[in-house]
Amino acid sequence: MSKYKVNLKINNIPVSVDEGTSILEAARTLNFTIPTLCHHDDLCVAGNCRVCVVEQKGNRVLPAACATPVSEGMEIMTNSLKVRQARKHVVELLLSEHNADCTKCFKNGSCELQDMSNDYRIGDHVFLDLVKDRERVKDISSPSIEKDDSKCIRCQRCVRTCADLQAVSALAVTHKGNEMKISTFLDKPMNDVVCTNCGQCINRCPTAALTERNYIDEVFDAIYDPKKFVVVQTAPATRVAIGEEFGMKPGTRVTGKMVTALRRLGFDKVLDTDFTADLTIMEEGTELLTRLKEALVEGKEVALPMLTSCSPGWIKFQEHLYPEFLDNLSTCKSPQQMFGPLAKTYYAEKVNKNPADMVVVSIMPCTAKKFEAERPEMRGSGYKDVDYVLTTRELGMMIHQAGIDFQKLEDERYDNILGESTGAAVIFGTTGGVMEAALRTAYEIVTGKEVPFTNLNIKPVRGMEGIKEASVKIKDVKPEWSFLEGVELNVAIAHGLANAKVVMDKIKDGSANYHFVEVMGCPSGCIGGGGQPMPTNMEIRKQRAAGIYEEDEGLTIRKSHENPEVQEIYQSFLHEPLGHRSHDLLHTHYVPRKRH
Amino acid sequence: MTRIEEFVKEQAEKHGRDRNSLMPILQAVVQSERFLSEEAMVAVATELDLSTADVFGTATFYTFMDTFPRGKNIIRICKTITCHMKGKDAIVDTLEDMLKIKLGQTTTDGKFSLLQANCLGWCHKGPVMLINDEVYPEITPEKAVEVVSKYLKKG
Ligand code: SF4
Ligand code: SF4
Ligand code: SF4
Ligand code: FES
C-alpha cells in the first residue's frame, strides 16, 4: 500500500486513507456500509452492477464506490436523495429481469439480492417485467452444481472467481446485449465442461443462479427408513464453520455440538472423517517414502514430486489440464472415500450390519466431494462407498428444519470405532495441514524422533500465502532409511487452483525441484471450501484456520500414527500401509479428460 | 494434427500467443472456414492457453463470428434503429417469404442464411442489406428480391 494519505469527507465526516483506497473501503472505515453486488472482497473490481453508486459534490454523475479511488478533497454522500433514488432504480431494474420467486427459491433467506430488495422495500413493478428465462429449465447435469440462468443478475462474480481464483474459466460471459449470459463452452451442460465442481462460484454468487445440488430430502428419507442403518462422517473443516449457520463467529469450534445435532437428527452412528484423514497420512506418507526409496536407491523412474490427492476439485483439474502428470498424484483416495469402503466392510462386520442396508452420508465443506462420490472408481466395498454428500450449509439447513437449537446443545463425543482422530487429522482442514500432518509422521518414521519444530507446530507450512515452499533437512535417520540421511526434502503448498497452476507450470518447465506438493483446490483449503457457510472472505477464512489450529493443540494425540484406532485397523484388518487390502479399498486411479 | 489445428498453429505463429492475438486468429479462421467449429475453438484455446469458454464468449460477442455453419450466402439486414425506422422489417418479411425460412435460419439446400446485424455504418442510406461482403444500401422489398434472385441463379 502506498504511504500517501488522501483526505476526504464522507457524509460530512473527515477521513484520511491510503492513496488508492476505493470510496467503498474508505466508507467502511467510518462504518458506513455501501451496498454491493458485483463487488466481492476476494475478486478484482468489475463495476458493472451500479448498486454502489454514491454522490460526489461537484460531479454530475454518480460514481460507483467500488470502482472509484478516493481523491484529495473529495466530498461523498452515501445516502443522499439522489443516491437512494438511483440505487432503488438499479435494484428495480435488476428485479425486472429476475425470476424473483423467493418463496420457492433455494436461497430464500440467504440471498444478497433478496436482502437488498428487502432493505429498500421494493414493492411495486416500476419497470416492465422482462424475465425471459423463467421457463428455462435449470442445468442439473452436474452432481455438484445447479445453474439457473433465470436467477442470474450477470454480476460476473462467478466468471472472475473461476478465472482469477481457479484458473479454470469454465464459465464465461457469452453473447451480447439482451442475449448476454453466463455460459459454458458452446452452452454445454456443466457436467460436460472443464468445471472442477469446486463450488467457489457458488460461494460468491449473490443469488440462486449457482447453488449446490442438494440431497437433504434423500438423507432424511434414509434416516426415516427403518431398514437402513445410516452412518455419518464429518470432514475436519466443518467443525469450525457450521456455527456460522447459527449466528456464531467464524472459527468457533463446535465439534461437540455438531455431533449432538447429528445424533438428534437421527443418524444411527456419528463418525469422523478425521479418522480416515489419519489413515491417509499413513498410506500417503508410506507412499512418499516408497517413491523416494525407488528413486534414490533403486534408481527407478518414479513420478516425483508426489502430489496430494485429497481434493477432488484439484483431481479433476489435473485430469483436464495436466493429464501428463496423473502418475504424480498420490494413489490415495481422499479421506471421505477411504471412509466409505471401510464403513461398508471393516465397520459393517464389527457392528454386524449388512452393508447393503447401510447408508453412508458425509458432511463436507466441499461441493466437489458430491462428484467424487459418484465416480465409478468409488465402489471398493462392492457398493457405492459414500451414498450422499451434504455441504456444511446443507447440514445447517437440516438442523434448522429439525428445530434443533444448535447454540444451546451440549457437547457429545463421536461414536467409535471410526470416530477417533488426532490433531494431525484436524489440520487437514486448512492449507498446509496435510503437509504438516505428513511431515509429523514421516519424519518420525524415518528418524524415530519428532519433527524439529517447537510443539510440533510446523510454522513454515502455515499461513495464507498462495504458494508456500519449505525444506526439511532429514538428519540422524534410522538404519533402514540411511538413503535419506542428509536429504533436503523440498515441499510446496498451494491452495486455490490458480496457485496450483503456477506450481504445475514450474514443475512442467523443470524450474522447481520439489519432492512433495500439497494442493487444495479451494482458496485457504477446505475451510474456504465451496460448501462452507457464506459469505466468505480472507478474514473469515483466517478465523476458521485459527479454530482449526486451536482444535489441534487441544487434542492429546497430534500425530496420525499414534491414533489407537489406526493402529488397531492395521493390526486386525489392513495389516500394513500400501498392503493388499489398502490397495483394494483405499487407493484409486485417475482418468485423463478432455481439455474443454 | 488435423488440418484445422495446423491452420490455427500457423496463425498463432504469425500473430503471437498472447490474449491480444485471439481476435486476429479467430478472424483468420472465419475467413478461411466461414465459421468457428468446435474443433477450431478448441484448437485456438489450446494454442493460446485460454479456456474454450473464453474463446466461445469472445466469438459470440461478434455478429460476424458464427459458431455454427451457415448457408453458402449469408444475408444480413441491419437491425439498428435507423434501418428499423426506414423499414427493415418489410425487407425481412419479404425475404422470409421468398426463402421460406425465418430470421436466423438457413434454407434446406444450404444456399442462404437470413440474419440480422448490428449497425453496419450505412445509416444515411438505410435500410441496408449485406450479402456476404457485398453491401446493398437503400434497399426496398422489390430490390431485395431482385438481388437475392441473382444469387439464386449463381447457385
Ligand atoms: S435468487 Fe434471491 S431474490 Fe432471486 S428468487 Fe432467489 S431468493 Fe429471491
Ligand atoms: S451466476 Fe451468480 S455470480 Fe454469476 S453472474 Fe449470475 S448472479 Fe452473478
Ligand atoms: S465450480 Fe469451480 S470450476 Fe466449476 S464453474 Fe464454479 S468456480 Fe469454475
Ligand atoms: S458493487 Fe460497485 S458496481 Fe457493482
mmCIF file of N, CA and C in Angstrom, chain A residues 149-203:
data_model
loop_
_atom_site.group_PDB
_atom_site.id
_atom_site.type_symbol
_atom_site.label_atom_id
_atom_site.label_comp_id
_atom_site.label_asym_id
_atom_site.label_seq_id
_atom_site.Cartn_x
_atom_site.Cartn_y
_atom_site.Cartn_z
ATOM 1 N N ASP A 149 -30.210 -19.933 -14.898
ATOM 2 C CA ASP A 149 -29.983 -18.629 -15.533
ATOM 3 C C ASP A 149 -31.085 -17.630 -15.222
ATOM 4 N N SER A 150 -32.260 -18.102 -14.854
ATOM 5 C CA SER A 150 -33.353 -17.166 -14.588
ATOM 6 C C SER A 150 -33.100 -16.384 -13.298
ATOM 7 N N LYS A 151 -32.117 -16.823 -12.518
ATOM 8 C CA LYS A 151 -31.802 -16.133 -11.267
ATOM 9 C C LYS A 151 -30.537 -15.272 -11.388
ATOM 10 N N CYS A 152 -29.956 -15.262 -12.588
ATOM 11 C CA CYS A 152 -28.650 -14.621 -12.746
ATOM 12 C C CYS A 152 -28.797 -13.125 -12.981
ATOM 13 N N ILE A 153 -28.008 -12.315 -12.259
ATOM 14 C CA ILE A 153 -28.048 -10.869 -12.474
ATOM 15 C C ILE A 153 -26.804 -10.389 -13.241
ATOM 16 N N ARG A 154 -26.039 -11.318 -13.762
ATOM 17 C CA ARG A 154 -24.879 -11.035 -14.615
ATOM 18 C C ARG A 154 -23.827 -10.158 -13.937
ATOM 19 N N CYS A 155 -23.667 -10.356 -12.658
ATOM 20 C CA CYS A 155 -22.658 -9.578 -11.930
ATOM 21 C C CYS A 155 -21.253 -10.069 -12.240
ATOM 22 N N GLN A 156 -21.164 -11.274 -12.755
ATOM 23 C CA GLN A 156 -19.888 -11.869 -13.169
ATOM 24 C C GLN A 156 -18.942 -12.218 -12.029
ATOM 25 N N ARG A 157 -19.453 -12.286 -10.828
ATOM 26 C CA ARG A 157 -18.572 -12.755 -9.756
ATOM 27 C C ARG A 157 -18.077 -14.166 -10.044
ATOM 28 N N CYS A 158 -18.980 -14.993 -10.579
ATOM 29 C CA CYS A 158 -18.605 -16.390 -10.864
ATOM 30 C C CYS A 158 -17.516 -16.457 -11.924
ATOM 31 N N VAL A 159 -17.646 -15.593 -12.933
ATOM 32 C CA VAL A 159 -16.675 -15.618 -14.026
ATOM 33 C C VAL A 159 -15.294 -15.234 -13.505
ATOM 34 N N ARG A 160 -15.280 -14.193 -12.661
ATOM 35 C CA ARG A 160 -13.995 -13.757 -12.103
ATOM 36 C C ARG A 160 -13.430 -14.802 -11.135
ATOM 37 N N THR A 161 -14.319 -15.443 -10.379
ATOM 38 C CA THR A 161 -13.858 -16.484 -9.466
ATOM 39 C C THR A 161 -13.204 -17.617 -10.244
ATOM 40 N N CYS A 162 -13.921 -18.078 -11.255
ATOM 41 C CA CYS A 162 -13.454 -19.248 -11.997
ATOM 42 C C CYS A 162 -12.162 -18.927 -12.761
ATOM 43 N N ALA A 163 -12.032 -17.687 -13.216
ATOM 44 C CA ALA A 163 -10.825 -17.309 -13.955
ATOM 45 C C ALA A 163 -9.680 -16.958 -13.005
ATOM 46 N N ASP A 164 -9.931 -16.040 -12.076
ATOM 47 C CA ASP A 164 -8.829 -15.468 -11.313
ATOM 48 C C ASP A 164 -8.413 -16.337 -10.130
ATOM 49 N N LEU A 165 -9.377 -16.921 -9.421
ATOM 50 C CA LEU A 165 -9.009 -17.738 -8.264
ATOM 51 C C LEU A 165 -8.713 -19.171 -8.670
ATOM 52 N N GLN A 166 -9.406 -19.657 -9.717
ATOM 53 C CA GLN A 166 -9.312 -21.072 -10.028
ATOM 54 C C GLN A 166 -8.626 -21.379 -11.364
ATOM 55 N N ALA A 167 -8.351 -20.360 -12.168
ATOM 56 C CA ALA A 167 -7.659 -20.574 -13.451
ATOM 57 C C ALA A 167 -8.323 -21.657 -14.295
ATOM 58 N N VAL A 168 -9.632 -21.760 -14.203
ATOM 59 C CA VAL A 168 -10.351 -22.776 -14.967
ATOM 60 C C VAL A 168 -11.149 -22.123 -16.097
ATOM 61 N N SER A 169 -11.860 -21.053 -15.763
ATOM 62 C CA SER A 169 -12.725 -20.383 -16.749
ATOM 63 C C SER A 169 -13.679 -21.344 -17.441
ATOM 64 N N ALA A 170 -14.362 -22.124 -16.632
ATOM 65 C CA ALA A 170 -15.423 -22.966 -17.197
ATOM 66 C C ALA A 170 -16.608 -22.083 -17.565
ATOM 67 N N LEU A 171 -16.743 -20.969 -16.856
ATOM 68 C CA LEU A 171 -17.833 -20.038 -17.115
ATOM 69 C C LEU A 171 -17.267 -18.778 -17.752
ATOM 70 N N ALA A 172 -17.999 -18.245 -18.717
ATOM 71 C CA ALA A 172 -17.571 -17.000 -19.338
ATOM 72 C C ALA A 172 -18.807 -16.187 -19.675
ATOM 73 N N VAL A 173 -18.583 -14.907 -19.956
ATOM 74 C CA VAL A 173 -19.670 -14.074 -20.451
ATOM 75 C C VAL A 173 -19.814 -14.382 -21.926
ATOM 76 N N THR A 174 -20.992 -14.776 -22.351
ATOM 77 C CA THR A 174 -21.161 -15.085 -23.763
ATOM 78 C C THR A 174 -22.319 -14.272 -24.343
ATOM 79 N N HIS A 175 -22.341 -14.184 -25.651
ATOM 80 C CA HIS A 175 -23.354 -13.435 -26.394
ATOM 81 C C HIS A 175 -23.364 -11.964 -25.985
ATOM 82 N N LYS A 176 -24.326 -11.230 -26.523
ATOM 83 C CA LYS A 176 -24.216 -9.783 -26.332
ATOM 84 C C LYS A 176 -25.579 -9.139 -26.159
ATOM 85 N N GLY A 177 -25.562 -7.924 -25.624
ATOM 86 C CA GLY A 177 -26.794 -7.161 -25.472
ATOM 87 C C GLY A 177 -27.779 -7.892 -24.587
ATOM 88 N N ASN A 178 -29.048 -7.917 -25.013
ATOM 89 C CA ASN A 178 -30.041 -8.564 -24.155
ATOM 90 C C ASN A 178 -29.921 -10.091 -24.184
ATOM 91 N N GLU A 179 -29.051 -10.606 -25.044
ATOM 92 C CA GLU A 179 -28.810 -12.052 -25.091
ATOM 93 C C GLU A 179 -27.673 -12.447 -24.156
ATOM 94 N N MET A 180 -26.978 -11.452 -23.613
ATOM 95 C CA MET A 180 -25.776 -11.734 -22.822
ATOM 96 C C MET A 180 -26.100 -12.633 -21.648
ATOM 97 N N LYS A 181 -25.245 -13.623 -21.427
ATOM 98 C CA LYS A 181 -25.461 -14.512 -20.294
ATOM 99 C C LYS A 181 -24.137 -15.106 -19.830
ATOM 100 N N ILE A 182 -24.219 -15.820 -18.749
ATOM 101 C CA ILE A 182 -23.043 -16.511 -18.236
ATOM 102 C C ILE A 182 -23.174 -17.946 -18.696
ATOM 103 N N SER A 183 -22.217 -18.393 -19.470
ATOM 104 C CA SER A 183 -22.388 -19.732 -20.022
ATOM 105 C C SER A 183 -21.064 -20.473 -20.149
ATOM 106 N N THR A 184 -21.191 -21.680 -20.661
ATOM 107 C CA THR A 184 -20.035 -22.563 -20.811
ATOM 108 C C THR A 184 -19.649 -22.623 -22.282
ATOM 109 N N PHE A 185 -18.621 -23.359 -22.590
ATOM 110 C CA PHE A 185 -18.199 -23.559 -23.971
ATOM 111 C C PHE A 185 -19.356 -24.165 -24.765
ATOM 112 N N LEU A 186 -19.778 -23.480 -25.816
ATOM 113 C CA LEU A 186 -20.882 -23.920 -26.673
ATOM 114 C C LEU A 186 -22.161 -24.206 -25.890
ATOM 115 N N ASP A 187 -22.331 -23.514 -24.773
ATOM 116 C CA ASP A 187 -23.520 -23.692 -23.917
ATOM 117 C C ASP A 187 -23.715 -25.149 -23.482
ATOM 118 N N LYS A 188 -22.635 -25.863 -23.336
ATOM 119 C CA LYS A 188 -22.753 -27.274 -22.921
ATOM 120 C C LYS A 188 -23.190 -27.369 -21.467
ATOM 121 N N PRO A 189 -23.775 -28.522 -21.102
ATOM 122 C CA PRO A 189 -24.140 -28.691 -19.687
ATOM 123 C C PRO A 189 -22.907 -28.733 -18.782
ATOM 124 N N MET A 190 -23.094 -28.344 -17.534
ATOM 125 C CA MET A 190 -21.978 -28.207 -16.605
ATOM 126 C C MET A 190 -21.175 -29.499 -16.418
ATOM 127 N N ASN A 191 -21.817 -30.647 -16.580
ATOM 128 C CA ASN A 191 -21.072 -31.897 -16.372
ATOM 129 C C ASN A 191 -20.256 -32.274 -17.599
ATOM 130 N N ASP A 192 -20.320 -31.452 -18.639
ATOM 131 C CA ASP A 192 -19.631 -31.797 -19.877
ATOM 132 C C ASP A 192 -18.544 -30.776 -20.212
ATOM 133 N N VAL A 193 -18.144 -29.991 -19.218
ATOM 134 C CA VAL A 193 -17.103 -28.989 -19.465
ATOM 135 C C VAL A 193 -15.995 -29.130 -18.422
ATOM 136 N N VAL A 194 -15.013 -28.224 -18.460
ATOM 137 C CA VAL A 194 -13.861 -28.337 -17.550
ATOM 138 C C VAL A 194 -14.171 -28.043 -16.092
ATOM 139 N N CYS A 195 -15.376 -27.679 -15.774
ATOM 140 C CA CYS A 195 -15.713 -27.341 -14.388
ATOM 141 C C CYS A 195 -15.189 -28.409 -13.428
ATOM 142 N N THR A 196 -14.520 -27.962 -12.347
ATOM 143 C CA THR A 196 -13.935 -28.903 -11.390
ATOM 144 C C THR A 196 -14.893 -29.203 -10.243
ATOM 145 N N ASN A 197 -16.053 -28.593 -10.261
ATOM 146 C CA ASN A 197 -17.058 -28.750 -9.194
ATOM 147 C C ASN A 197 -16.621 -28.147 -7.863
ATOM 148 N N CYS A 198 -15.633 -27.258 -7.899
ATOM 149 C CA CYS A 198 -15.084 -26.724 -6.651
ATOM 150 C C CYS A 198 -16.105 -25.897 -5.875
ATOM 151 N N GLY A 199 -17.084 -25.337 -6.564
ATOM 152 C CA GLY A 199 -18.128 -24.591 -5.862
ATOM 153 C C GLY A 199 -17.718 -23.192 -5.427
ATOM 154 N N GLN A 200 -16.543 -22.737 -5.832
ATOM 155 C CA GLN A 200 -16.122 -21.393 -5.439
ATOM 156 C C GLN A 200 -17.047 -20.333 -6.030
ATOM 157 N N CYS A 201 -17.573 -20.609 -7.221
ATOM 158 C CA CYS A 201 -18.515 -19.667 -7.840
ATOM 159 C C CYS A 201 -19.802 -19.603 -7.015
ATOM 160 N N ILE A 202 -20.214 -20.749 -6.475
ATOM 161 C CA ILE A 202 -21.421 -20.784 -5.640
ATOM 162 C C ILE A 202 -21.223 -19.895 -4.414
ATOM 163 N N ASN A 203 -20.040 -20.022 -3.815
ATOM 164 C CA ASN A 203 -19.744 -19.244 -2.607
ATOM 165 C C ASN A 203 -19.849 -17.748 -2.827
#
